[in-house]
PDB file of C-alpha atoms (C1' of nucleotides) in Angstrom:
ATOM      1  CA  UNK A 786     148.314 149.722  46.958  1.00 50.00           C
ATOM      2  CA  UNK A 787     147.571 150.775  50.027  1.00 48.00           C
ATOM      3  CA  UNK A 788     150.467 150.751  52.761  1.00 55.00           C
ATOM      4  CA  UNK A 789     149.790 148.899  55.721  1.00 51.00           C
ATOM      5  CA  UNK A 790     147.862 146.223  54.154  1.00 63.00           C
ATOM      6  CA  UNK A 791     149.610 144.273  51.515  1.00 76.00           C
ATOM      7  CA  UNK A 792     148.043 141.475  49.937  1.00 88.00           C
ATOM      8  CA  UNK A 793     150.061 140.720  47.072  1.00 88.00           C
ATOM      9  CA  UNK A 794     149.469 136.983  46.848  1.00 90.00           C
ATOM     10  CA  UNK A 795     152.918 134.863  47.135  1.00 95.00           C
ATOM     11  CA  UNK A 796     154.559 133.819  43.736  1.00 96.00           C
ATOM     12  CA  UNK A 797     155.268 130.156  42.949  1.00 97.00           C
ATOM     13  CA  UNK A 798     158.954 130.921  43.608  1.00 97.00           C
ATOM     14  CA  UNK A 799     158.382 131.095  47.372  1.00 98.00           C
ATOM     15  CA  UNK A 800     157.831 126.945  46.995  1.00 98.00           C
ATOM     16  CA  UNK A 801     160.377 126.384  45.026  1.00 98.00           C
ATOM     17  CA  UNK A 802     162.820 126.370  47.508  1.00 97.00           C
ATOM     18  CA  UNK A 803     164.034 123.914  50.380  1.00 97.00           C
ATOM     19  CA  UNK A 804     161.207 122.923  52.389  1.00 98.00           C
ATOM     20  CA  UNK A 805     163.346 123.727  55.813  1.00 97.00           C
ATOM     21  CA  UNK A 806     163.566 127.741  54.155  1.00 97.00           C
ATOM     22  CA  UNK A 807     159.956 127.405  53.159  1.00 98.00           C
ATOM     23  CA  UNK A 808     158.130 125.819  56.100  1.00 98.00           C
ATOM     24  CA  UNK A 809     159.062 129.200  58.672  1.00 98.00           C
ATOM     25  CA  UNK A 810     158.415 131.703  56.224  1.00 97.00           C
ATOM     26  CA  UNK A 811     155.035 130.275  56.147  1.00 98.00           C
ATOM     27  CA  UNK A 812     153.951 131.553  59.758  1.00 98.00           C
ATOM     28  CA  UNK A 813     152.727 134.630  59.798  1.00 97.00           C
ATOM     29  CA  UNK A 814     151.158 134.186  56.122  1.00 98.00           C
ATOM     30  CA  UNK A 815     147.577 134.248  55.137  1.00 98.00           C
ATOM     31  CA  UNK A 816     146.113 131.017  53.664  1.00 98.00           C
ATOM     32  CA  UNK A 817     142.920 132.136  51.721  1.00 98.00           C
ATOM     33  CA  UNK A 818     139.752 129.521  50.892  1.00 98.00           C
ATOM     34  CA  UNK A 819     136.900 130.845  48.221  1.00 98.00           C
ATOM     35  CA  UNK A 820     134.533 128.069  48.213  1.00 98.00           C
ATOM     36  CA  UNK A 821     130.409 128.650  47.277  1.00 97.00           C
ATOM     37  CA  UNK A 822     129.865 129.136  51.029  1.00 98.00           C
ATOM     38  CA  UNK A 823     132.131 131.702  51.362  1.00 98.00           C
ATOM     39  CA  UNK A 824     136.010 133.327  51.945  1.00 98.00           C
ATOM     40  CA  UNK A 825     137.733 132.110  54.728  1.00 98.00           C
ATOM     41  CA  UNK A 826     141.425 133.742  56.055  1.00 98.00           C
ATOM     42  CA  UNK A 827     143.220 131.860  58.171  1.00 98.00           C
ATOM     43  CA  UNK A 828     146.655 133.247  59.608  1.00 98.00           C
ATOM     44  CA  UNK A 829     149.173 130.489  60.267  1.00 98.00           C
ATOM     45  CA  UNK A 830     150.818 130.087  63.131  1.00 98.00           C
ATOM     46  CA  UNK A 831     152.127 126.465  63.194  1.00 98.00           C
ATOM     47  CA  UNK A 832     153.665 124.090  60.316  1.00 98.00           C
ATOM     48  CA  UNK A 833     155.658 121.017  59.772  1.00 98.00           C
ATOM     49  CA  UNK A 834     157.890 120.467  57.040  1.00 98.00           C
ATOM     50  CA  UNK A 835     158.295 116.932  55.661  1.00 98.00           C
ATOM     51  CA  UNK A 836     161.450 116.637  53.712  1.00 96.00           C
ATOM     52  CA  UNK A 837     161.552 114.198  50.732  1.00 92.00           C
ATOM     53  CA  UNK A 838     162.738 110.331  49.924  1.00 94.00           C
ATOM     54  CA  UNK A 839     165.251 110.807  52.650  1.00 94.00           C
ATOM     55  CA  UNK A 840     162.585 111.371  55.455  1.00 96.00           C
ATOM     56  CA  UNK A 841     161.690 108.821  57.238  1.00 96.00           C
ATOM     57  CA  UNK A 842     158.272 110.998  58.738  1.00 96.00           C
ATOM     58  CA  UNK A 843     157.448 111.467  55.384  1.00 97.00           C
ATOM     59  CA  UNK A 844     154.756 109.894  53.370  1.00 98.00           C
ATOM     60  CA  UNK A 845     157.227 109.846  50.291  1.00 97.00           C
ATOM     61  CA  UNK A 846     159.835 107.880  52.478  1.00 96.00           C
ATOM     62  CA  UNK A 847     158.983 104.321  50.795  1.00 95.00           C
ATOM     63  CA  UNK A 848     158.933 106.304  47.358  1.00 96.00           C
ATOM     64  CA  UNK A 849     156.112 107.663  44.431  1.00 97.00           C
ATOM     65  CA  UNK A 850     152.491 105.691  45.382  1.00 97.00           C
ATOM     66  CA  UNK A 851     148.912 106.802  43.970  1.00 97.00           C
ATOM     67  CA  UNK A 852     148.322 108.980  47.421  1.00 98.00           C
ATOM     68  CA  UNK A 853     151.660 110.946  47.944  1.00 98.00           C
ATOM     69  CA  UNK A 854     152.081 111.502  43.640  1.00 97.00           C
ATOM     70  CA  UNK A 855     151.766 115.246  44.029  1.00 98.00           C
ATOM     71  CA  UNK A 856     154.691 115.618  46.838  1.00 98.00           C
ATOM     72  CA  UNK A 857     156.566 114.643  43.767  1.00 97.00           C
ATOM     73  CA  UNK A 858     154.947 116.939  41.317  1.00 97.00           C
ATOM     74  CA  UNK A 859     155.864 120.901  40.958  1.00 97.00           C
ATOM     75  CA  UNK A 860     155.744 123.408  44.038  1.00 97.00           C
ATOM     76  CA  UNK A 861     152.950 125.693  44.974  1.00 98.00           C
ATOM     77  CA  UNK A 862     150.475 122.472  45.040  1.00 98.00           C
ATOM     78  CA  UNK A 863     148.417 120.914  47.409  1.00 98.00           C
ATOM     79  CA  UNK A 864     148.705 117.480  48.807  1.00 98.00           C
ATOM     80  CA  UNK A 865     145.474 116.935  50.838  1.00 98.00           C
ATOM     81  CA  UNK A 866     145.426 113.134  52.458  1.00 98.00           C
ATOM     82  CA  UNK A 867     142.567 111.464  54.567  1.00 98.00           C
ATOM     83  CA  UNK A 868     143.986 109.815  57.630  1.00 97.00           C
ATOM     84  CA  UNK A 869     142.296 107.991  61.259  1.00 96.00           C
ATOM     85  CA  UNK A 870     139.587 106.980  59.026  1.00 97.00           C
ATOM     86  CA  UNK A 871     137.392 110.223  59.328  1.00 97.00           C
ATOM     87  CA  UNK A 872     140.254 113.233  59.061  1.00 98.00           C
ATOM     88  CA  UNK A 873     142.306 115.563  56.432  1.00 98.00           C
ATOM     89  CA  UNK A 874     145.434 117.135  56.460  1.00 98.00           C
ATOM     90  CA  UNK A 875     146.533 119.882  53.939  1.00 98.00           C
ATOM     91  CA  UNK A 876     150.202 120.400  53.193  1.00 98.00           C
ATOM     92  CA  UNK A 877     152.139 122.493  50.769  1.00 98.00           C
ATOM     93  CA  UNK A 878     154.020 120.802  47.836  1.00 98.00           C
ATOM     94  CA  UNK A 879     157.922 122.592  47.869  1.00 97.00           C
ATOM     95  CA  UNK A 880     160.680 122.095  45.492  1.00 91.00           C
ATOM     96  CA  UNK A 881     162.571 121.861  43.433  1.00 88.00           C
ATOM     97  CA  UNK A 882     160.315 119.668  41.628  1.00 86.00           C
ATOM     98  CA  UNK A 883     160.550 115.685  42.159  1.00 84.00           C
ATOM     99  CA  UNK A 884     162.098 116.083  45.906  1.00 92.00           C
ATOM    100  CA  UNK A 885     158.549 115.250  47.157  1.00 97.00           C
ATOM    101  CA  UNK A 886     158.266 117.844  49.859  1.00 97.00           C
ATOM    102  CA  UNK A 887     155.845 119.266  51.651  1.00 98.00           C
ATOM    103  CA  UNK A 888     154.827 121.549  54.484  1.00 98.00           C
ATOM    104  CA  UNK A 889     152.008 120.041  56.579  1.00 98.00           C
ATOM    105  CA  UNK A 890     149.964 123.296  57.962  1.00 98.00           C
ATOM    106  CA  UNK A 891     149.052 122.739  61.451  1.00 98.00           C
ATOM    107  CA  UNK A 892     146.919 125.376  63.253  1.00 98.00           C
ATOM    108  CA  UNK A 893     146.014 128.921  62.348  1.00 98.00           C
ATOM    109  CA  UNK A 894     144.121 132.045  63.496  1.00 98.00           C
ATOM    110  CA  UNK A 895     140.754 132.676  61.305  1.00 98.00           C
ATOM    111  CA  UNK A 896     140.559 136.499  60.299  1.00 98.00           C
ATOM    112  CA  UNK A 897     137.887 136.229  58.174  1.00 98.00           C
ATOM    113  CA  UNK A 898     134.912 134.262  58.026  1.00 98.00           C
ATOM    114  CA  UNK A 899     134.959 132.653  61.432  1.00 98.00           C
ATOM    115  CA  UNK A 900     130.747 132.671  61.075  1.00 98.00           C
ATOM    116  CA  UNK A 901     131.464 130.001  58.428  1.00 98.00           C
ATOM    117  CA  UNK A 902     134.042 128.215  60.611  1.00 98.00           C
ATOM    118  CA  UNK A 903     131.819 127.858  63.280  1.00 98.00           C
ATOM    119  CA  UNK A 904     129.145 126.050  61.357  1.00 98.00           C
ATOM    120  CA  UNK A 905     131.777 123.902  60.350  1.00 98.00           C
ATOM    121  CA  UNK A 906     133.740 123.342  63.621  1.00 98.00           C
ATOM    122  CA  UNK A 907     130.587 123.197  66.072  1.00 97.00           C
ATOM    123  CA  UNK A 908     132.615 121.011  68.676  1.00 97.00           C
ATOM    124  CA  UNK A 909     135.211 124.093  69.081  1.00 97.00           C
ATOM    125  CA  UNK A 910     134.827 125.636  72.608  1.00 97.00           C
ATOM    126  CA  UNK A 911     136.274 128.905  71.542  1.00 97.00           C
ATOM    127  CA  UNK A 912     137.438 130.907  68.387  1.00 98.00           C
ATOM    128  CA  UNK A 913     141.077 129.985  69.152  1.00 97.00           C
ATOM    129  CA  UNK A 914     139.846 126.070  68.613  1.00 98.00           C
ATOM    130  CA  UNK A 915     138.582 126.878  64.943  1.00 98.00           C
ATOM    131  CA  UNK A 916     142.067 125.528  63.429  1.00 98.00           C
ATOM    132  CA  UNK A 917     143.712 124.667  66.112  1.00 98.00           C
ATOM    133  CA  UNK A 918     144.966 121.571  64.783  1.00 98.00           C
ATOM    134  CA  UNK A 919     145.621 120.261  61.430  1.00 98.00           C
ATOM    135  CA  UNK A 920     141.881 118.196  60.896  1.00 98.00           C
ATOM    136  CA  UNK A 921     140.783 120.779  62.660  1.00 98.00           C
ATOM    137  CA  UNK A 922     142.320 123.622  60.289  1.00 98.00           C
ATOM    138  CA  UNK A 923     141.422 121.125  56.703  1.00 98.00           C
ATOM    139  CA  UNK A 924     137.640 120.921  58.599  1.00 98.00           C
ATOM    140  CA  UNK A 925     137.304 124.500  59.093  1.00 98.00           C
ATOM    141  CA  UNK A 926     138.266 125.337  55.478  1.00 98.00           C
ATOM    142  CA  UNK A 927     136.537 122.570  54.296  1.00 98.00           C
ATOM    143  CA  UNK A 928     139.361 120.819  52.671  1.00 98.00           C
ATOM    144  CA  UNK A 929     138.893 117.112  51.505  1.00 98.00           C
ATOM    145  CA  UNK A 930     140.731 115.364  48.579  1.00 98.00           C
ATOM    146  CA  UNK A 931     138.572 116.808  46.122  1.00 98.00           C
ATOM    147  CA  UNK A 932     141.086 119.381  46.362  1.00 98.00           C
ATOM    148  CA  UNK A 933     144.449 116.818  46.191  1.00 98.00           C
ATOM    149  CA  UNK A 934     146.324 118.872  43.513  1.00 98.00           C
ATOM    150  CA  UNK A 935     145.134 122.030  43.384  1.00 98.00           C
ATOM    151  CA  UNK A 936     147.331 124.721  42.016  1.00 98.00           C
ATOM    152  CA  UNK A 937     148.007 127.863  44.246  1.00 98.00           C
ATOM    153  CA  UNK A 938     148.525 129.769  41.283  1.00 97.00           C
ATOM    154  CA  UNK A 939     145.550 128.749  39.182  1.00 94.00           C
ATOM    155  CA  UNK A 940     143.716 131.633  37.718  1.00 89.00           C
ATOM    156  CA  UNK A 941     142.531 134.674  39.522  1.00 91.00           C
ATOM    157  CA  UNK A 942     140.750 132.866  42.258  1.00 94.00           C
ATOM    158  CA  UNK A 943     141.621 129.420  42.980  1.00 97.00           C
ATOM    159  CA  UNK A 944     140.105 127.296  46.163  1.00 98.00           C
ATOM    160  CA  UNK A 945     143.341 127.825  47.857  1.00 98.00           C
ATOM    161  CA  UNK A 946     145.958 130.729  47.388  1.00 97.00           C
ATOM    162  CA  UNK A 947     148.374 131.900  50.005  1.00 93.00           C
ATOM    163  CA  UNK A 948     148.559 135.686  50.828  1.00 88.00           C
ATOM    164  CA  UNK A 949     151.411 137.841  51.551  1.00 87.00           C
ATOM    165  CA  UNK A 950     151.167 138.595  55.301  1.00 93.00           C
ATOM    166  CA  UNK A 951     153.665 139.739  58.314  1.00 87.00           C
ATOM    167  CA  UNK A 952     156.059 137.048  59.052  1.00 93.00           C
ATOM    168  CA  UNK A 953     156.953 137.562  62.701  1.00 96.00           C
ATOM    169  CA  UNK A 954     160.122 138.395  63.969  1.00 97.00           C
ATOM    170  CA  UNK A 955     162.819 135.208  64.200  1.00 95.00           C
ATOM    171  CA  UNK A 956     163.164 135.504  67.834  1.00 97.00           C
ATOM    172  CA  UNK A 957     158.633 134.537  68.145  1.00 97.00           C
ATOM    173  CA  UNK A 958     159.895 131.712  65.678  1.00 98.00           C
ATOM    174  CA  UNK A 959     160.532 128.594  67.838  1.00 97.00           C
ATOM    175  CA  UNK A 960     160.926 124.871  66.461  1.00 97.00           C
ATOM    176  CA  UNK A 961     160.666 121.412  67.719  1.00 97.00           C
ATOM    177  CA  UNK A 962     160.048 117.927  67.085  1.00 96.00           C
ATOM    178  CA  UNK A 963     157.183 116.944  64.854  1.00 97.00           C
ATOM    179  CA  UNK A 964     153.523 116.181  66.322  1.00 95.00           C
ATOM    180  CA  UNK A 965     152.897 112.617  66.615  1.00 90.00           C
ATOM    181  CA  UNK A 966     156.004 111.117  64.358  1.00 93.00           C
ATOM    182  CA  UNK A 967     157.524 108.187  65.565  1.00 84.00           C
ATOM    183  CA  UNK A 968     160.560 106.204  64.641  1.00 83.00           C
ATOM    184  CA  UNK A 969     163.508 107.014  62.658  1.00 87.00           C
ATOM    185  CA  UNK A 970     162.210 110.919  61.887  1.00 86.00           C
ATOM    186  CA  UNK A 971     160.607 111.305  65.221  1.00 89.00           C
ATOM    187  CA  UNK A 972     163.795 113.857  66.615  1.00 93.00           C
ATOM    188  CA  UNK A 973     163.797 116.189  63.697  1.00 95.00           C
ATOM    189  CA  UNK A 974     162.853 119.811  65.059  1.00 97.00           C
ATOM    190  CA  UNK A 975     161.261 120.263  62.075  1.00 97.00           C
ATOM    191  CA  UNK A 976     157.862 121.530  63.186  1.00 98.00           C
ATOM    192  CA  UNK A 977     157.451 125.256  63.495  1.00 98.00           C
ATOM    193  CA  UNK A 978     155.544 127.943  65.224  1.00 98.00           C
ATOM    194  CA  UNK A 979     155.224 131.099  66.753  1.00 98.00           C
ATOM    195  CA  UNK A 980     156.016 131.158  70.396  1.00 97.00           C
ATOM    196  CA  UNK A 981     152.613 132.110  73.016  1.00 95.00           C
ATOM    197  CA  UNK A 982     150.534 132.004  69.977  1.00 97.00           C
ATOM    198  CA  UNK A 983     146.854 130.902  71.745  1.00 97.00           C
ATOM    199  CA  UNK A 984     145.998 129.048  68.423  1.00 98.00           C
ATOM    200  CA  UNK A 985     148.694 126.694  68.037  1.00 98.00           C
ATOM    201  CA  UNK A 986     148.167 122.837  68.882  1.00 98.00           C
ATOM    202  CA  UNK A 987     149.016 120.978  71.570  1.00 96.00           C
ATOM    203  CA  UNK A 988     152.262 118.858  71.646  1.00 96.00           C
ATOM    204  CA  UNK A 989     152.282 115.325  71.697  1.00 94.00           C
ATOM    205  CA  UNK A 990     155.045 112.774  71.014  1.00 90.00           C
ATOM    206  CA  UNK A 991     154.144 109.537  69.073  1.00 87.00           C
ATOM    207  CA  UNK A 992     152.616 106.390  70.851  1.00 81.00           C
ATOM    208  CA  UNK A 993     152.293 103.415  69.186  1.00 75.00           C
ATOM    209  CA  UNK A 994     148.537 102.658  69.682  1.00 71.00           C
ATOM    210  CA  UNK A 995     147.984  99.221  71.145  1.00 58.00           C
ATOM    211  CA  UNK A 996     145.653  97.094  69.626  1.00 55.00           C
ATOM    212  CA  UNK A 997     142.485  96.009  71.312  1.00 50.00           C
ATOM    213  CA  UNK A 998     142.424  92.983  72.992  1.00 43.00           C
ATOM    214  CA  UNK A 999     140.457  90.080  70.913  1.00 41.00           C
TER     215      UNK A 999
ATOM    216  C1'  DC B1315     145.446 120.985  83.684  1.00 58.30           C
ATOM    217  C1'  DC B1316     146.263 115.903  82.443  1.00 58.30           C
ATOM    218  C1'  DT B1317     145.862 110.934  80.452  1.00 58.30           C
ATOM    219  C1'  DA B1318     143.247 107.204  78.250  1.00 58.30           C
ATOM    220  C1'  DT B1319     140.477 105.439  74.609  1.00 58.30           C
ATOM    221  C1'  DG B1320     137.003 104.740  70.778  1.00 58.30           C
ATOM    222  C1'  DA B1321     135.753 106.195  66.263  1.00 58.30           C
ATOM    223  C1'  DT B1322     136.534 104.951  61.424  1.00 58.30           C
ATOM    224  C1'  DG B1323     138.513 103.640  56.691  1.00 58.30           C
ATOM    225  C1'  DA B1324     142.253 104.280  53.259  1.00 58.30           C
ATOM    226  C1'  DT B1325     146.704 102.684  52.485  1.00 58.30           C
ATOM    227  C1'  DC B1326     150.469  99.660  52.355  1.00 58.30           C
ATOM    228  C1'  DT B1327     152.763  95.130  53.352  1.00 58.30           C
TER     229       DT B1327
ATOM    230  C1'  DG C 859     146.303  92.600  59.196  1.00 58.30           C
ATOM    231  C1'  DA C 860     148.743  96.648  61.033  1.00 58.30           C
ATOM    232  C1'  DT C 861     149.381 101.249  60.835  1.00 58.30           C
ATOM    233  C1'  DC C 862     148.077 105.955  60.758  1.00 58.30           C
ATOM    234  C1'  DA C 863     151.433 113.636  60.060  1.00 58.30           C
ATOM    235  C1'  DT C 864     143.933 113.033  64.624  1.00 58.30           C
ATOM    236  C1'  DC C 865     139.967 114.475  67.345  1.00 58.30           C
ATOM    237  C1'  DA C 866     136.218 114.441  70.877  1.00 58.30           C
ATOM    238  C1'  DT C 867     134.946 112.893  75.064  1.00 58.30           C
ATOM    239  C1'  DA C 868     135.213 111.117  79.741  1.00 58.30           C
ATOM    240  C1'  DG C 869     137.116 111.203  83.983  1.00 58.30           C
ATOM    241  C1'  DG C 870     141.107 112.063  87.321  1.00 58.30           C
ATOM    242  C1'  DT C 871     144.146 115.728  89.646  1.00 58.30           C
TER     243       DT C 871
END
DNA sequence: CCTATGATGATCT
DNA sequence: GATCATCATAGGT
């Protein structure tokens, strides 16, 4: 093993804990795609975390439904949802199993195989814009719910897999209220990220979208 | 930098 | 029928 440049992958332990432990000690990590095309590494830099039943931001809020079933399945899974009629998000599944949580990854730096991201991101303006964003991160990789489900842990090279990486120190680590959630779970300052990071998303609060005039 | 708005369809009530 | 864990674009400051 060479020092310097770990890249033992995570085990499946690391996601079976609470999602609030989980979601922080996910920045800093390196989220690694094989697909035919290629390998893309991103580096995370901003989450969300997305805590069960009991939250009212989460999709598992009004209980078990065909889309959300793998929130409520074992940790170290994927829960990939299309949303806005032409987007995907990727989250995390945490435990302990049947708690249906998740951590929704937000915006990351690519490290390898930004060729391939560019292809698949041509609207970004810069590098920084490859995953700068959650769509924008699920586009990049080229995450859609073909992948819904997919084991972290499956084989020796699954679609998805998380790296170890270099957390950064607590004090880059800031939180906040979560992008775009409204109502009852719209104050929880349970999105994460690491402070002056270039590649992490833009803030903004919910809005109710008004509906166009008839 | 900022705010406003259309695109587009699955999901849930 | 309303909502939605969003993005790209247009145009103002």
């Amino acid at each position: 093993m060479t020092k310097g440049s770990d890249r033992t992958p995570l085990t499946r332990d690391f996601f079976d804990r609470s999602v609030l432990d989980v979601a922080p000690d996910l920045l800093g990590r390196t989220l690694v795609r094989h697909s035919d095309e290629g390998t893309i590494e991103v580096r995370l830099t901003e989450v969300e975390a997305y805590a069960g039943e009991a939250d009212p931001g989460s999709h598992a809020f009004r209980g078990r439904t065909a889309r959300n079933s793998v929130m409520f399945g074992p940790p170290g899974h994927t829960y990939v949802y299309f949303t806005y009629g032409m987007w995907h998000c990727l989250n995390l599944v945490c435990g302990p199993e049947g708690h249906a949580s998740g951590v929704l990854l937000r915006a990351g730096e690519i490290d390898v195989g930004a060729g391939l991201a560019r292809v698949r991101r041509v609207s970004a303006r810069n590098d920084k814009e490859l995953a700068k964003g959650p769509a924008r991160l699920a586009t990049a990789l080229d995450v859609d719910r073909t992948l819904n489900g997919s084991d972290l842990f499956a084989g020796p090279t699954p679609a998805l897999s998380v790296l170890h990486g270099t957390p950064p120190p607590r004090d880059q680590v800031r939180s906040g209220p979560r992008t775009g959630v409204g109502g009852d779970g719209a104050h929880q300052p349970w999105r994460f990220w690491i402070e002056s990071d270039p590649t992490v998303s833009p803030y903004r609060a919910h809005v109710p979208r008004r509906r166009r005039a008839k």
